[in-house]
Short mmCIF file of C-alpha atoms and ligand atoms in Angstrom, two decimals:
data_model
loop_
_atom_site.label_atom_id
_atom_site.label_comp_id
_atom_site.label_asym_id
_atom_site.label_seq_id
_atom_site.Cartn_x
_atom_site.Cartn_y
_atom_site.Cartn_z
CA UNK A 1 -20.48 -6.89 14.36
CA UNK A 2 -23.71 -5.01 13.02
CA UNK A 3 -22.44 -2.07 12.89
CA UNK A 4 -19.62 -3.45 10.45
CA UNK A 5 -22.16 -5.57 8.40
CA UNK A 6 -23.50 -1.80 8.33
CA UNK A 7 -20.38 -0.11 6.92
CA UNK A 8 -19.53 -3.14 4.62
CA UNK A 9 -23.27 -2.89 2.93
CA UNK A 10 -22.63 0.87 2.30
CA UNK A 11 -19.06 0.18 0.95
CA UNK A 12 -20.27 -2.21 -1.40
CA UNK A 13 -23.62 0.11 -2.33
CA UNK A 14 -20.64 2.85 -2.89
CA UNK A 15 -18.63 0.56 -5.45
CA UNK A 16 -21.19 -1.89 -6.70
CA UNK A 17 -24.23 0.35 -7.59
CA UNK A 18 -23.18 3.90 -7.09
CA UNK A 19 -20.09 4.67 -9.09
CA UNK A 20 -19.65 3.43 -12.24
CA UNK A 21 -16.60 4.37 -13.55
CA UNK A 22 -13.92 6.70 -11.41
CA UNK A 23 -15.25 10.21 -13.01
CA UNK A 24 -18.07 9.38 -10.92
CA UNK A 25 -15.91 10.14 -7.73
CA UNK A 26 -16.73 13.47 -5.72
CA UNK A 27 -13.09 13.99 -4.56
CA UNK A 28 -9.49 13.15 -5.26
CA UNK A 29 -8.73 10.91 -2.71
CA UNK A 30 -9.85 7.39 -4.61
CA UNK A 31 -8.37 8.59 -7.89
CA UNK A 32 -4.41 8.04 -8.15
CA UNK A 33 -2.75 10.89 -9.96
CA UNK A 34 0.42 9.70 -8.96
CA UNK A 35 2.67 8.91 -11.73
CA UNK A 36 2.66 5.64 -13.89
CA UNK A 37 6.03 4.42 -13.87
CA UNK A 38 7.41 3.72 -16.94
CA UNK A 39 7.67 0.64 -17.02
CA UNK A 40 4.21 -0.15 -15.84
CA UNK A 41 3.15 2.03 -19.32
CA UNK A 42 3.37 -0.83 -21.67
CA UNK A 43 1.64 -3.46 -18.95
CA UNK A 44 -1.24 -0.91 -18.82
CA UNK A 45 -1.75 -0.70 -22.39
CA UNK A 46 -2.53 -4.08 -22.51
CA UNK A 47 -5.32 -4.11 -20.07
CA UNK A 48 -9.50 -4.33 -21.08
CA UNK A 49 -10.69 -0.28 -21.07
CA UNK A 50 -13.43 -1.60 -18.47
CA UNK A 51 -10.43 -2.42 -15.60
CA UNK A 52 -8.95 1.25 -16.31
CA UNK A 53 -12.53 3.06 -16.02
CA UNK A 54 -12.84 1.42 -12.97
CA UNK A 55 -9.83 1.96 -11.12
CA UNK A 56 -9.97 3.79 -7.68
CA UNK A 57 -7.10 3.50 -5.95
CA UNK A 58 -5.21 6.65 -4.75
CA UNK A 59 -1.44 5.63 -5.27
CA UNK A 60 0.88 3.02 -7.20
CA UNK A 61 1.18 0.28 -4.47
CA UNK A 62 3.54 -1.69 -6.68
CA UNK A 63 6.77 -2.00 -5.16
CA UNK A 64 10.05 -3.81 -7.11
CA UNK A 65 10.85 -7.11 -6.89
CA UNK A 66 8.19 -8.60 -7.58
CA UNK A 67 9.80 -12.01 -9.93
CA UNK A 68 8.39 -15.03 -8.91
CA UNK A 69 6.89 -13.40 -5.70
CA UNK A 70 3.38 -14.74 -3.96
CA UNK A 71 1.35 -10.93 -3.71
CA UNK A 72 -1.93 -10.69 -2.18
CA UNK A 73 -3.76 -7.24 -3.35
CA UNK A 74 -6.61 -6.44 -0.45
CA UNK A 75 -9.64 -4.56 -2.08
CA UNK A 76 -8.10 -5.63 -5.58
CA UNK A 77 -11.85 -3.61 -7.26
CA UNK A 78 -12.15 -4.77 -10.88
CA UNK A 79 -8.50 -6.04 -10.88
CA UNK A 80 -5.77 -3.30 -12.39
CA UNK A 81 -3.26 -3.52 -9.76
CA UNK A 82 -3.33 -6.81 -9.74
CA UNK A 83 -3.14 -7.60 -13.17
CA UNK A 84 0.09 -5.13 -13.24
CA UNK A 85 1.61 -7.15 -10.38
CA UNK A 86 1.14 -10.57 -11.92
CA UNK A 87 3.14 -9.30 -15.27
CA UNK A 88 5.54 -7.82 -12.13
CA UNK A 89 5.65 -11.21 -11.03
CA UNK A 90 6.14 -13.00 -14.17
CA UNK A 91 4.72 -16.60 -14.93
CA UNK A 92 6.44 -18.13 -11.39
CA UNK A 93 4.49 -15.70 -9.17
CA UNK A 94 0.69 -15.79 -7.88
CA UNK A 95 -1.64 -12.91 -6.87
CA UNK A 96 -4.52 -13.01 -5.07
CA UNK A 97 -7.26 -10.81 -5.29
CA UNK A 98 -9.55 -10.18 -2.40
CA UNK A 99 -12.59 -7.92 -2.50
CA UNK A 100 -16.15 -8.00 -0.96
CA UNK A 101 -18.16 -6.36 -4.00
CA UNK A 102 -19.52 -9.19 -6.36
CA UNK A 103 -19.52 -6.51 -9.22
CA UNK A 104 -16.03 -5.81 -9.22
CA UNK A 105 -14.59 -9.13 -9.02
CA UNK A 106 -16.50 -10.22 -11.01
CA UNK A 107 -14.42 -7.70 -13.89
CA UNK A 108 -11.92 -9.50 -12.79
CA UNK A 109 -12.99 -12.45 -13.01
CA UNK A 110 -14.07 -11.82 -16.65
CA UNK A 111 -10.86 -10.53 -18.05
CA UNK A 112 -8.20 -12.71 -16.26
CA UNK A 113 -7.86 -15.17 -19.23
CA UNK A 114 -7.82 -12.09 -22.01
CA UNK A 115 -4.96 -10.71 -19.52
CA UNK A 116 -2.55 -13.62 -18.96
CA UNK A 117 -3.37 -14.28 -22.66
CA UNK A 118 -2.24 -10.72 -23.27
CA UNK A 119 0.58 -11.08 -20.90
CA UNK A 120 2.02 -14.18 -22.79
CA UNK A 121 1.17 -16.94 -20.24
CA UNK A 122 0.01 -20.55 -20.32
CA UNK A 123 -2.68 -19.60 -17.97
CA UNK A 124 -3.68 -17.06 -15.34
CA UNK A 125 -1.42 -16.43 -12.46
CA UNK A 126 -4.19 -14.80 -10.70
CA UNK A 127 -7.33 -15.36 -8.79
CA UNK A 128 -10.28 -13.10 -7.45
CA UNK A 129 -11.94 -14.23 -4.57
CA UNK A 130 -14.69 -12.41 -2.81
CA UNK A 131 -14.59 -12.21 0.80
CA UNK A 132 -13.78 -9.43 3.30
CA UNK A 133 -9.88 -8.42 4.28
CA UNK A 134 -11.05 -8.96 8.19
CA UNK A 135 -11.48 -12.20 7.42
CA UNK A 136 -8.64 -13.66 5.12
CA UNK A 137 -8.41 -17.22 6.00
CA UNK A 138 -12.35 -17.21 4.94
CA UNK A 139 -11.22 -16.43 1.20
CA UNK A 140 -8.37 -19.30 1.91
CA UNK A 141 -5.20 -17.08 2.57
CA UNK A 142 -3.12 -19.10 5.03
CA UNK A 143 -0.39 -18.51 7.28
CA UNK A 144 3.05 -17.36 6.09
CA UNK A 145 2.11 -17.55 2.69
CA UNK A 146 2.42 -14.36 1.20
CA UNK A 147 5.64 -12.67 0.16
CA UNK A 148 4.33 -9.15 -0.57
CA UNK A 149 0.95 -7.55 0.56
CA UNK A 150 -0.36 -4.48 -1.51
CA UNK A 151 -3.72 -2.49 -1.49
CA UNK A 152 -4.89 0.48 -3.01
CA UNK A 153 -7.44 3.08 -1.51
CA UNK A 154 -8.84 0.45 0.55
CA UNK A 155 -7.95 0.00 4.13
CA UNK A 156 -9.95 3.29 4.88
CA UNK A 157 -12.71 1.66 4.00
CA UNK A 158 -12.57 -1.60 6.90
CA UNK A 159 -14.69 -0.74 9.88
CA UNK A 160 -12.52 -3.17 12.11
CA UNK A 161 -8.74 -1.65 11.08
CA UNK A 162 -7.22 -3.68 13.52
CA UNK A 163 -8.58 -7.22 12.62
CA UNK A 164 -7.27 -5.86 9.26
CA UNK A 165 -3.56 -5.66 10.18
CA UNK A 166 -3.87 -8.54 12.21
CA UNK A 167 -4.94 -10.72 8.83
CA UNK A 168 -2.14 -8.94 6.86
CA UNK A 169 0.58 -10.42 10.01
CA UNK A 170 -1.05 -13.70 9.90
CA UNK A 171 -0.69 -14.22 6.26
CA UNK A 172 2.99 -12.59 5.66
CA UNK A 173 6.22 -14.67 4.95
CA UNK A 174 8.90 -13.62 7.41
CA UNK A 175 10.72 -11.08 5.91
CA UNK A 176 7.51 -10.20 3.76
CA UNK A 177 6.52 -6.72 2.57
CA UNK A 178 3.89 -4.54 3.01
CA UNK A 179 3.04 -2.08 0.76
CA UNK A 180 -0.22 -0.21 0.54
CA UNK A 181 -1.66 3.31 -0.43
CA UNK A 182 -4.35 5.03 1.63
CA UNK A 183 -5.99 8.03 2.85
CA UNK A 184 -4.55 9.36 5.99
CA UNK A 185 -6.06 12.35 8.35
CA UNK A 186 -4.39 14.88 10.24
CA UNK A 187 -7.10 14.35 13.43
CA UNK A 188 -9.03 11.56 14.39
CA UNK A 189 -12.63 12.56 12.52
CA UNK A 190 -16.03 13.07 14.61
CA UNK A 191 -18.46 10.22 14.69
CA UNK A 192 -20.84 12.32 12.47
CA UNK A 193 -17.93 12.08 9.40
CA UNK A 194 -17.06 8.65 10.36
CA UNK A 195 -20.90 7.93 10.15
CA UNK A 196 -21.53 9.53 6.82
CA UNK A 197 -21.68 6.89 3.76
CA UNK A 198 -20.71 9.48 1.22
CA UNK A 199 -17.61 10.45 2.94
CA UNK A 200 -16.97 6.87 4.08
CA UNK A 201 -17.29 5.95 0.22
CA UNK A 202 -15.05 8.28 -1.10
CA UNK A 203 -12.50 7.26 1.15
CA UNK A 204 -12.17 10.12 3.73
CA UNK A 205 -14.71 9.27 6.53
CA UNK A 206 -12.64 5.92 7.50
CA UNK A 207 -9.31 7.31 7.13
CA UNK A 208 -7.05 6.90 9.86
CA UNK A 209 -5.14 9.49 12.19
CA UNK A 210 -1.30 8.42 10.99
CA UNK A 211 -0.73 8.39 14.70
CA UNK A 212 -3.30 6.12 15.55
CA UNK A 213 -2.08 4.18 12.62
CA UNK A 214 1.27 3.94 14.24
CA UNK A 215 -0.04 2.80 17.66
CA UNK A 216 -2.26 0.08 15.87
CA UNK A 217 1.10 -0.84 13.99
CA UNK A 218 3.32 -0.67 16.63
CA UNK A 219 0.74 -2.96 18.84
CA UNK A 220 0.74 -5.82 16.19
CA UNK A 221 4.27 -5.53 16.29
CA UNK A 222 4.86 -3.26 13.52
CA UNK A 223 7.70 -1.49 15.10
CA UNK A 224 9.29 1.27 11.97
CA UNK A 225 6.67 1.62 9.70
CA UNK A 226 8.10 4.01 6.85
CA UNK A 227 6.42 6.53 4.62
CA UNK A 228 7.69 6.17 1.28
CA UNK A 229 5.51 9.13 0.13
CA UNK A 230 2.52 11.54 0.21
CA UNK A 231 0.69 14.47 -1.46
CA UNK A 232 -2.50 16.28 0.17
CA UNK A 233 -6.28 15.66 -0.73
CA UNK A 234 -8.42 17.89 -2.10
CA UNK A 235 -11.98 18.04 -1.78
CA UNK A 236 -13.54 20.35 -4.30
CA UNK A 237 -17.17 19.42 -3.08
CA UNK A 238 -18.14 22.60 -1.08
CA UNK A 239 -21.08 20.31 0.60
CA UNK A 240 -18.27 17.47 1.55
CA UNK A 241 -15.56 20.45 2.34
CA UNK A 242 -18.08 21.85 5.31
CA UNK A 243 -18.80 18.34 6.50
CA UNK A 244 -15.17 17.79 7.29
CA UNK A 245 -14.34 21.16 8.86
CA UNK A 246 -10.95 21.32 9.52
CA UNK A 247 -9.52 17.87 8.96
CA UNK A 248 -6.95 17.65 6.19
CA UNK A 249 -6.09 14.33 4.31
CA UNK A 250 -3.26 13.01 2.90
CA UNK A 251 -2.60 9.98 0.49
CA UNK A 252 -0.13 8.10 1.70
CA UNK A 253 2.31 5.15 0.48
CA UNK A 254 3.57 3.07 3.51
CA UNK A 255 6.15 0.24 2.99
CA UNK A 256 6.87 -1.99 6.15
CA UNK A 257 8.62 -5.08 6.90
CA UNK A 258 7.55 -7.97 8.95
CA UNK A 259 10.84 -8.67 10.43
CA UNK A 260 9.87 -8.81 14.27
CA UNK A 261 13.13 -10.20 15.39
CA UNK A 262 15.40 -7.15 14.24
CA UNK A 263 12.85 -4.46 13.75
CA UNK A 264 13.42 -1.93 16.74
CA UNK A 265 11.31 0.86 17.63
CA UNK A 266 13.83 3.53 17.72
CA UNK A 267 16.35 3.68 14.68
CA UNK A 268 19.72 2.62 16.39
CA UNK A 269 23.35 2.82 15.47
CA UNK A 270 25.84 0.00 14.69
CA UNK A 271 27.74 1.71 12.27
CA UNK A 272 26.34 -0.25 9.65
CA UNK A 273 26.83 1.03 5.69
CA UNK A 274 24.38 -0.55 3.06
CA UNK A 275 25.25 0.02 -0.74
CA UNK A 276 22.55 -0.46 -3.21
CA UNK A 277 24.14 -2.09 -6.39
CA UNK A 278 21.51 -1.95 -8.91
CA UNK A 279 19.69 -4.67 -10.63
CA UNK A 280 15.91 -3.66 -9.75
CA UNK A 281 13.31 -2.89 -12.39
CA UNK A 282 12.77 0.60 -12.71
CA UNK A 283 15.12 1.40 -10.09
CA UNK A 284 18.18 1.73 -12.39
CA UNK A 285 20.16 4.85 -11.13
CA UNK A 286 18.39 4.77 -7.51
CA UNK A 287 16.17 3.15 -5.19
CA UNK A 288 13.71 4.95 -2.87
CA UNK A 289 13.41 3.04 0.58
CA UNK A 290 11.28 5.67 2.28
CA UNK A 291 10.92 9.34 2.07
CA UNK A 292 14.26 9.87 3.85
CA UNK A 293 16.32 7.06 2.00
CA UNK A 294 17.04 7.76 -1.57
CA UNK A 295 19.95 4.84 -1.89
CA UNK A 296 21.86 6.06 -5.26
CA UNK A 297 23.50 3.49 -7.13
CA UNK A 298 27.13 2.11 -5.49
CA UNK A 299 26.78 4.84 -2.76
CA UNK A 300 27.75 3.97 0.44
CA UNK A 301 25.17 5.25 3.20
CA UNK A 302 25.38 5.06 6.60
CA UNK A 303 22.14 3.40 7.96
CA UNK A 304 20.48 2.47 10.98
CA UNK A 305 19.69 -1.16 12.34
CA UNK A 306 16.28 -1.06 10.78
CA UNK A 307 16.99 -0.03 7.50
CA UNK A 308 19.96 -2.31 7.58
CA UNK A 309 17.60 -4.90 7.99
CA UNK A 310 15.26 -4.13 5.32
CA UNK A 311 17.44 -4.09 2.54
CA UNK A 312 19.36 -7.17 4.10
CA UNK A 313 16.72 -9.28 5.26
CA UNK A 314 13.96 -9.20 2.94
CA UNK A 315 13.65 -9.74 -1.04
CA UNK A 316 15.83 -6.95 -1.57
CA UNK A 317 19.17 -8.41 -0.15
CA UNK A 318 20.10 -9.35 -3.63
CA UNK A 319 20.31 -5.94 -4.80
CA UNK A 320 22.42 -4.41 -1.47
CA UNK A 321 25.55 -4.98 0.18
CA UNK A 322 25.49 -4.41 3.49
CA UNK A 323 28.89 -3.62 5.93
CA UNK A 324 29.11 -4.62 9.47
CA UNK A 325 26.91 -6.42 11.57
CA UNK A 326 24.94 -5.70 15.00
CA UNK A 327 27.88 -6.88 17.14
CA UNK A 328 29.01 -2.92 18.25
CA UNK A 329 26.26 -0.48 19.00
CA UNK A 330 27.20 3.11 19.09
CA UNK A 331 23.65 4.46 20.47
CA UNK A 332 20.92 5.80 18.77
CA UNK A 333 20.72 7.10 14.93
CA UNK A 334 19.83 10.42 13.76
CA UNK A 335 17.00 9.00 10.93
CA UNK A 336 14.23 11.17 10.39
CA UNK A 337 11.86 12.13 7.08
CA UNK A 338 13.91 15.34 5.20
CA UNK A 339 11.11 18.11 6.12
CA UNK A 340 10.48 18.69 2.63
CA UNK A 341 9.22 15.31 1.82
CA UNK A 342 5.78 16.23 1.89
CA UNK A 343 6.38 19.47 -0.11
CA UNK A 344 7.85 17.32 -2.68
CA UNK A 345 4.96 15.37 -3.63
CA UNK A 346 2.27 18.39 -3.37
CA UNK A 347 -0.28 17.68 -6.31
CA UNK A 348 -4.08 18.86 -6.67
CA UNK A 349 -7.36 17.10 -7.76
CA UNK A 350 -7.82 15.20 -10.77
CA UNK A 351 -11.52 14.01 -10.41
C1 SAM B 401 -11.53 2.71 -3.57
S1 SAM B 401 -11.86 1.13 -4.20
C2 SAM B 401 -10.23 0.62 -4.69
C3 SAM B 401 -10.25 -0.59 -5.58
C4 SAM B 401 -8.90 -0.98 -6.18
N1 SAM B 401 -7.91 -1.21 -5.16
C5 SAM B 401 -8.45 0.05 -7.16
O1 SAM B 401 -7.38 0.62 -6.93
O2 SAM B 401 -9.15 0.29 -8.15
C6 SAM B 401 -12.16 0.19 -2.75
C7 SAM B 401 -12.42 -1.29 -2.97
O3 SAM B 401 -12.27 -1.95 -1.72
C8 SAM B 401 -13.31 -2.89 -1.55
N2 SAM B 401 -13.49 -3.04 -0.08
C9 SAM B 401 -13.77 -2.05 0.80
N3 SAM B 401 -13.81 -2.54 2.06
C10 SAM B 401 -13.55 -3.87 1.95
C11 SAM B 401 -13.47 -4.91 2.92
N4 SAM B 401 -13.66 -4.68 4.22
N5 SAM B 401 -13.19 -6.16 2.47
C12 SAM B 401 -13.00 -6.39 1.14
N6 SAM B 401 -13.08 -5.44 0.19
C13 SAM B 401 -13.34 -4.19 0.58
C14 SAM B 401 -14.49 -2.28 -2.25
O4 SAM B 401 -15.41 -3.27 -2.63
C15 SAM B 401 -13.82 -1.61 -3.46
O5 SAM B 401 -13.75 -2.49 -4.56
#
């Protein structure tokens, strides 16, 4: 408990006091160069200079779908994901903010009236609450209440990972999403570059060994938890570089599925064919499940259990037709990330 009281006073040092706007960062890994969307261009331009200084996150944690949907954004800093989400989500849906720095939700806090104002609604469709993403039911996030769960550049940061991901299963709808960006490491890191508060701040000393992360997953229940993409970390910083040695990072996006019930943890076969027809925002000629599911527009694709599920079960059943059911199983599927996946995304610092 002290020792996370410990990391959580550094954390908020790091964000509250010590950077003040995201030039201020010593690496790339809290500083998204991922590209805007297009359609999130327009929703940008309408937010307060202040929230775009002051954005750290290290993806775009915004998946589609998001009409009238209930999204919770862990670690939401001064607010810009969130605010893009709630346009996302129109004037039906709700998000939820939830940070432990007082001076970044309280950005938030300032501009959420100029925003919805901005947006065209009667009134905000968000709140910022401060509290810590261990604790969610503390900042009043209650069971099954939440259809989507993002976070940006965050999760690296909680000492106790695991209480983390038990919160996010807790608060879920069946059939929710998950959907967050984060730092990942290729080795689980010494206690020396867990324990340093400069590293820990600039989101590389917490980051997680993605195998590690799967166990954690795969212990709450988290059985196929997919990569929908990634590009390597560079740290510039000859002082930081020599601290970390040989460890290599990756940002990460990671989309999962709390579907419990039909969720296996291998990928098997029941000859199932889902079809993608269209329909989502931004998504016109394709939709990107994961790195290794690209579903093209009214192309049939042969898929496995799990990803039959996902695009059945969830939100995104209105956009797919899926053929054939569970009743024949024909053992298990050949579904694994195209090696080039990572290639694909390479990129280089922007800080
Ligand atoms: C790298 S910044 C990212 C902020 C925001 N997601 C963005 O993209 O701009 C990390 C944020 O997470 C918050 N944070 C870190 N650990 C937290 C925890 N355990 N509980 C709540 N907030 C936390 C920090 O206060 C900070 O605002």
């Amino acid at each position: 408990m002290e020792a996370t009281a410990t990391v959580h006073d550094q954390v908020r040092t790091y964000y509250g006091e010590t950077l003040t706007t995201s030039a201020d960062l010593k690496t790339s890994a809290c500083c998204s160069e991922e590209s805007v969307p297009d359609h999130h261009k327009p929703i940008l331009s309408l937010l307060p200079d202040e929230v775009l200084r002051t954005f750290y996150g290290c993806g775009s944690p915004l998946p589609p779908a998001l009409d009238g949907c209930t999204v919770l954004d862990l670690g939401c800093g001064t607010g810009r994901d969130a605010f893009v989400a709630a346009a996302l989500a129109g004037p039906a849906g709700r998000v939820i903010g939830v940070d432990m720095t007082e001076a970044q939700i309280e950005v938030a806090q300032r501009h959420e009236a100029a925003v919805a104002e901005s947006l065209g609604f009667s009134a905000p469709t968000t709140s910022f609450r401060l509290g810590t993403i261990e604790d969610l039911a503390a900042a009043g996030i209650e069971d099954a209440s939440v259809d989507v769960v993002i976070s940006n550049c965050v999760l690296n940061l909680a000492p106790d990972k695991e209480a983390v991901f038990r919160e996010i299963t807790r608060v879920l709808k069946p059939g929710g999403e998950l959907y967050f960006s984060d730092v990942f490491a290729d080795r689980r890191l010494s206690a020396e570059v867990q324990g340093d508060p400069v590293l820990v701040g600039e989101c590389l000393g917490g980051a997680m060994y993605g195998e590690d992360f799967r166990r954690l997953m795969a212990r709450l229940g988290w059985a196929d938890v997919r990569t929908v993409s990634q590009r390597p970390i560079v740290v510039e910083d000859a002082a930081l570089a020599d601290k970390l040695g040989n460890a290599s990072f990756t940002s990460r996006t990671i989309r999962a599925f709390k579907l419990p019930d039909l969720i296996e943890d291998r990928c098997e076969d029941y000859g199932q064919v889902a079809i993608y027809r269209g329909g989502l925002v931004g998504q016109r000629h394709a939709f990107r499940l994961d790195d290794h599911h690209l579903f093209e527009k009214d192309r049939p694709m042969l898929v496995c259990g799990n990803s039959a599920a996902m695009v059945q079960a969830t939100r995104y059943g209105a956009y797919f037709e899926v053929i054939g059911d569970r009743s024949t199983h024909f053992g298990l599927f050949d579904c694994e990330p195209a090696p080039e996946s990572v290639e694909a995304d390479r990129g280089t610092g922007c800080c």
